[in-house]
Amino acid sequence: MKTKIFILSTLFFFLTIVFGFAQAEETLPYEVKLMLRKGLVKEVEKEAEKMAAAGKDYMANLTFGELALLKGDVRVAAIHFRKVMDLNPAGIEGKIGMAKVYAAEGDIKKAMLLLEEAKKVSPYKVRLYYEMGRLYEVYKEEKKAAWAYEQALERFFRGR
């Protein structure tokens, strides 16, 4: 099962690098995601500040939230992700961010409840299932992790 999860998550990661997520307005720009993955704190801070200066509050808060998580500051991350949820209550990005906050605090149940709530709002989002897979994997729920990664890949290939 661990091999299957590794293959699914690696395949998904590879495909998103090659083809990218379907870029929706509500998600971070690809360049910012890449900087976050590389841990380029100063560069991400500059991008977030540019977004804030341009009046892009949603994107700025989303970026500052991800940056705070990268730094390990879950309190600050929660503030930003709550703002994202206030700015776009129907969106899933704020909910995904808050789920990461809850997971970082060790509250996997609360994290999964929030992702399930996001799934009701937007059941076809690729990233939602990918994040579910990551959480399940971290908490050693291998069958659920494999299922979530399979769902993400299926939606990815359908273009959702």
Coordinates of C-alpha atoms in Angstrom, one line a residue:
M1 CA 0.0 0.0 0.0
K2 CA 2.9 2.4 0.8
T3 CA 4.3 1.8 -2.7
K4 CA 1.0 2.6 -4.3
I5 CA 0.6 5.8 -2.3
F6 CA 4.2 6.8 -3.2
I7 CA 3.5 6.1 -6.9
L8 CA 0.2 8.0 -6.9
S9 CA 1.5 11.0 -5.0
T10 CA 4.7 11.2 -7.1
L11 CA 2.7 10.9 -10.3
F12 CA 0.3 13.6 -9.3
F13 CA 3.2 15.9 -8.2
F14 CA 5.0 15.3 -11.6
L15 CA 1.9 16.0 -13.6
T16 CA 1.2 19.2 -11.8
I17 CA 4.7 20.4 -12.4
V18 CA 4.5 19.4 -16.1
F19 CA 1.0 20.5 -16.8
G20 CA 0.1 22.6 -13.7
F21 CA -3.2 22.6 -11.9
A22 CA -6.0 24.1 -14.0
Q23 CA -5.2 27.6 -13.0
A24 CA -8.3 29.1 -11.4
E25 CA -8.5 32.6 -10.2
E26 CA -8.8 31.4 -6.6
T27 CA -5.5 29.5 -6.5
L28 CA -2.0 30.9 -6.1
P29 CA 0.0 31.6 -9.2
Y30 CA 2.2 28.7 -10.3
E31 CA 5.4 30.8 -9.7
V32 CA 4.4 31.4 -6.1
K33 CA 3.6 27.7 -5.5
L34 CA 7.0 26.8 -6.8
M35 CA 8.7 29.4 -4.6
L36 CA 6.9 28.0 -1.6
R37 CA 7.9 24.4 -2.5
K38 CA 11.5 25.6 -2.7
G39 CA 11.2 27.4 0.7
L40 CA 12.1 30.8 -0.8
V41 CA 10.7 32.9 2.0
K42 CA 11.9 36.4 1.0
E43 CA 10.8 35.9 -2.6
V44 CA 7.3 34.8 -1.5
E45 CA 7.1 37.7 1.0
K46 CA 7.9 40.2 -1.9
E47 CA 5.2 38.6 -4.1
A48 CA 2.6 38.8 -1.3
E49 CA 3.5 42.4 -0.6
K50 CA 3.0 43.2 -4.3
M51 CA -0.4 41.5 -4.3
A52 CA -1.4 43.5 -1.2
A53 CA -0.2 46.8 -2.7
A54 CA -2.2 46.0 -5.9
G55 CA -5.4 45.5 -3.9
K56 CA -5.4 41.8 -4.4
D57 CA -6.4 41.0 -0.8
Y58 CA -7.6 37.5 -1.5
M59 CA -4.3 36.4 -3.1
A60 CA -2.2 38.3 -0.6
N61 CA -3.9 36.6 2.3
L62 CA -3.7 33.3 0.7
T63 CA 0.0 33.8 0.0
F64 CA 0.7 35.2 3.5
G65 CA -1.1 32.2 5.0
E66 CA 0.9 29.6 3.1
L67 CA 4.1 31.5 4.0
A68 CA 3.2 31.5 7.7
L69 CA 2.7 27.7 7.5
L70 CA 6.1 27.4 5.8
K71 CA 7.6 29.3 8.7
G72 CA 5.7 27.2 11.2
D73 CA 3.6 30.1 12.5
V74 CA 0.1 28.5 12.6
R75 CA -1.5 31.4 14.5
V76 CA -0.6 33.9 11.7
A77 CA -1.5 31.3 9.0
A78 CA -5.0 30.9 10.6
I79 CA -5.6 34.7 10.6
H80 CA -4.8 34.9 6.9
F81 CA -6.8 31.8 5.9
R82 CA -9.8 33.1 7.9
K83 CA -9.6 36.3 5.9
V84 CA -9.5 34.2 2.7
M85 CA -12.6 32.4 3.8
D86 CA -14.3 35.8 4.6
L87 CA -13.4 37.2 1.2
N88 CA -14.6 34.1 -0.7
P89 CA -16.9 32.0 1.4
A90 CA -17.8 29.7 -1.5
G91 CA -14.2 29.0 -2.3
I92 CA -12.1 26.1 -1.1
E93 CA -8.6 27.6 -0.8
G94 CA -9.3 29.2 2.6
K95 CA -10.8 25.9 3.9
I96 CA -7.8 24.0 2.6
G97 CA -5.5 26.4 4.3
M98 CA -7.4 26.2 7.6
A99 CA -7.3 22.4 7.3
K100 CA -3.5 22.6 7.0
V101 CA -3.5 24.8 10.2
Y102 CA -5.6 22.2 12.1
A103 CA -3.4 19.4 10.9
A104 CA -0.3 21.3 12.0
E105 CA -1.8 21.7 15.4
G106 CA -2.5 17.9 15.5
D107 CA -6.2 18.1 15.1
I108 CA -6.7 15.8 12.1
K109 CA -10.4 15.3 12.8
K110 CA -11.1 19.0 12.5
A111 CA -8.9 19.3 9.4
M112 CA -10.7 16.4 7.6
L113 CA -14.1 17.9 8.6
L114 CA -13.2 21.1 6.9
L115 CA -12.0 19.3 3.8
E116 CA -15.2 17.4 3.7
E117 CA -17.1 20.7 4.0
A118 CA -15.0 22.0 1.0
K119 CA -15.8 18.9 -0.9
K120 CA -19.6 19.6 -0.6
V121 CA -19.0 23.1 -2.0
S122 CA -16.7 22.0 -4.8
P123 CA -16.6 18.2 -5.3
Y124 CA -14.6 18.3 -8.5
K125 CA -11.5 20.3 -7.4
V126 CA -8.3 18.3 -8.0
R127 CA -6.3 20.1 -5.3
L128 CA -8.9 19.3 -2.7
Y129 CA -8.4 15.6 -3.2
Y130 CA -4.6 15.9 -3.3
E131 CA -4.6 17.7 0.0
M132 CA -6.9 15.0 1.5
G133 CA -4.5 12.4 0.3
R134 CA -1.6 14.3 1.9
L135 CA -3.4 14.5 5.2
Y136 CA -4.4 10.8 5.2
E137 CA -0.9 9.8 4.3
V138 CA 0.6 11.8 7.2
Y139 CA -1.8 10.2 9.6
K140 CA -1.1 6.7 8.2
E141 CA -4.6 6.1 6.8
E142 CA -3.1 4.4 3.7
K143 CA -6.3 3.2 2.0
K144 CA -7.9 6.6 2.3
A145 CA -4.8 8.3 1.1
A146 CA -4.6 6.0 -2.0
W147 CA -8.3 6.7 -2.7
A148 CA -7.9 10.5 -2.4
Y149 CA -4.8 10.5 -4.7
E150 CA -6.7 8.3 -7.2
Q151 CA -9.6 10.8 -7.1
A152 CA -7.2 13.7 -7.6
L153 CA -5.6 12.0 -10.6
E154 CA -9.0 11.1 -12.1
R155 CA -10.1 14.7 -11.9
F156 CA -6.8 15.9 -13.2
F157 CA -7.2 13.9 -16.3
R158 CA -10.7 15.0 -16.8
G159 CA -9.5 18.6 -16.6
R160 CA -11.1 19.7 -13.4

